[in-house]
Coordinates of C-alpha atoms in Angstrom, one line a residue:
X1 CA 12.3 -3.6 -13.6
X2 CA 8.9 -3.0 -12.0
X3 CA 6.3 -0.1 -12.6
X4 CA 3.5 0.6 -10.3
X5 CA 0.6 2.5 -11.1
X6 CA -2.1 3.6 -8.5
X7 CA -5.8 4.4 -9.2
X8 CA -9.1 4.9 -7.4
X9 CA -8.3 8.0 -5.5
X10 CA -11.0 10.8 -5.1
X11 CA -13.0 12.9 -2.8
X12 CA -15.4 11.4 -0.4
X13 CA -17.3 12.5 2.8
X14 CA -16.4 11.4 6.2
X15 CA -17.7 7.9 6.9
X16 CA -17.6 7.0 3.3
X17 CA -15.6 4.3 1.5
X18 CA -13.0 4.1 -1.3
X19 CA -11.1 1.4 -3.0
X20 CA -7.5 2.1 -4.4
X21 CA -5.9 -0.2 -6.8
X22 CA -2.2 -0.8 -7.7
X23 CA -1.4 -2.4 -11.1
X24 CA 2.2 -4.0 -11.3
X25 CA 3.9 -4.0 -14.6
X26 CA 7.1 -5.6 -15.5
X27 CA 8.7 -8.7 -16.8
X28 CA 7.7 -12.0 -15.4
X29 CA 10.9 -12.5 -13.6
X30 CA 10.8 -9.1 -11.9
X31 CA 7.1 -9.3 -11.0
X32 CA 7.4 -12.7 -9.2
X33 CA 10.5 -11.6 -7.4
X34 CA 8.4 -9.3 -5.3
X35 CA 8.2 -10.6 -1.7
X36 CA 5.7 -8.1 -0.3
X37 CA 3.9 -4.7 -1.2
X38 CA 2.5 -1.9 0.8
X39 CA 0.4 1.2 0.8
X40 CA 1.7 4.5 2.3
X41 CA 0.3 8.0 2.6
X42 CA 1.6 11.5 3.0
X43 CA -0.4 14.6 3.9
X44 CA 1.0 18.0 3.2
X45 CA 3.6 19.0 5.5
X46 CA 3.7 15.5 7.1
X47 CA 6.0 12.6 6.8
X48 CA 5.1 9.6 4.6
X49 CA 3.8 6.9 6.8
X50 CA 3.1 3.2 6.3
X51 CA -0.7 2.3 6.1
X52 CA -0.8 -1.5 5.3
X53 CA 1.2 -4.3 3.8
X54 CA 0.9 -7.8 2.5
X55 CA 3.2 -10.3 1.4
X56 CA 2.8 -13.0 -1.3
X57 CA 1.4 -15.4 1.1
X58 CA -1.2 -13.2 2.5
X59 CA 0.3 -12.0 5.8
X60 CA -0.8 -8.5 6.6
X61 CA 0.3 -5.5 8.6
X62 CA -1.5 -2.4 9.5
X63 CA -1.0 1.0 11.2
X64 CA -2.9 1.3 14.4
X65 CA -4.7 4.3 13.0
X66 CA -6.5 2.2 10.2
X67 CA -7.0 -1.2 12.0
X68 CA -10.5 -2.2 11.6
X69 CA -11.3 0.3 8.8
X70 CA -8.7 -0.6 6.1
X71 CA -8.2 -3.8 4.3
X72 CA -5.2 -4.7 2.0
X73 CA -5.7 -7.5 -0.4
X74 CA -4.1 -8.9 -3.5
X75 CA -5.0 -10.8 -6.7
X76 CA -1.6 -12.4 -7.7
X77 CA -2.8 -13.8 -10.9
X78 CA -3.8 -10.3 -12.0
X79 CA -0.8 -8.5 -10.5
X80 CA -3.0 -6.2 -8.6
X81 CA -3.0 -4.9 -5.0
X82 CA -6.1 -3.3 -3.3
X83 CA -6.7 -1.0 -0.5
X84 CA -10.3 -1.0 0.8
X85 CA -10.9 2.0 2.9
X86 CA -14.1 2.2 5.1
X87 CA -15.4 4.6 7.6
X88 CA -13.1 7.4 6.2
X89 CA -11.9 10.3 8.4
X90 CA -10.5 13.7 7.5
X91 CA -7.2 12.6 8.9
X92 CA -7.0 9.9 6.4
X93 CA -6.7 12.4 3.5
X94 CA -3.4 12.6 1.7
X95 CA -1.4 11.2 -1.3
X96 CA -1.6 7.5 -1.2
X97 CA 1.4 5.5 -2.8
X98 CA 1.7 1.8 -3.7
X99 CA 5.2 0.2 -3.2
X100 CA 6.9 -3.2 -3.8
X101 CA 9.8 -4.9 -2.3
X102 CA 12.2 -7.7 -3.5
X103 CA 13.8 -8.2 0.0
X104 CA 12.5 -10.5 2.8
X105 CA 10.0 -9.5 5.5
X106 CA 11.3 -10.8 8.9
X107 CA 8.5 -13.1 10.2
X108 CA 8.6 -11.6 13.8
X109 CA 8.7 -8.0 12.7
X110 CA 5.1 -7.0 11.8
X111 CA 6.3 -3.2 11.6
X112 CA 8.9 -4.1 9.0
X113 CA 6.7 -3.7 5.9
X114 CA 5.4 -0.3 7.1
X115 CA 8.8 1.3 6.8
X116 CA 9.5 3.4 3.7
X117 CA 13.2 2.0 3.5
X118 CA 12.0 -1.5 3.1
X119 CA 10.8 -1.0 -0.4
X120 CA 12.5 -0.9 -3.8
X121 CA 9.7 0.3 -6.2
X122 CA 7.1 3.2 -5.8
X123 CA 4.2 4.4 -7.8
X124 CA 3.5 8.1 -8.4
X125 CA 0.5 8.2 -6.0
X126 CA -3.2 8.8 -6.0
X127 CA -4.9 11.6 -4.1
X128 CA -7.6 11.0 -1.5
X129 CA -9.7 13.8 0.1
X130 CA -12.0 13.4 2.9
X131 CA -14.5 16.2 3.7
X132 CA -16.3 16.6 7.1

């Protein structure tokens, strides 16, 4: 059993930066069974979309809309996932969710970890607002 808790959301001006955190809770076996984790976001009236993902070895995947601006990282020893967001735009606003998966991430499929159905556990989200 795994529980994910996001934090770090808030209101920023366009062009600003924000760092989101995701703390992972659970028994040792469950935590170290996680193969990869990701960040998703959802704006009102919009579908949830994958933003960034990272596997235990550090392989990453990013949505085209955030490449060069967002960086996903992890500190495995602390069971913590981060999303560093730079040069924020109004269209980046939304509820950001942390997710974790027990299944494998196909090596050749960079898009795989940006799909919602590729994950087993979800946090409750943290709100990000970007003003012009």
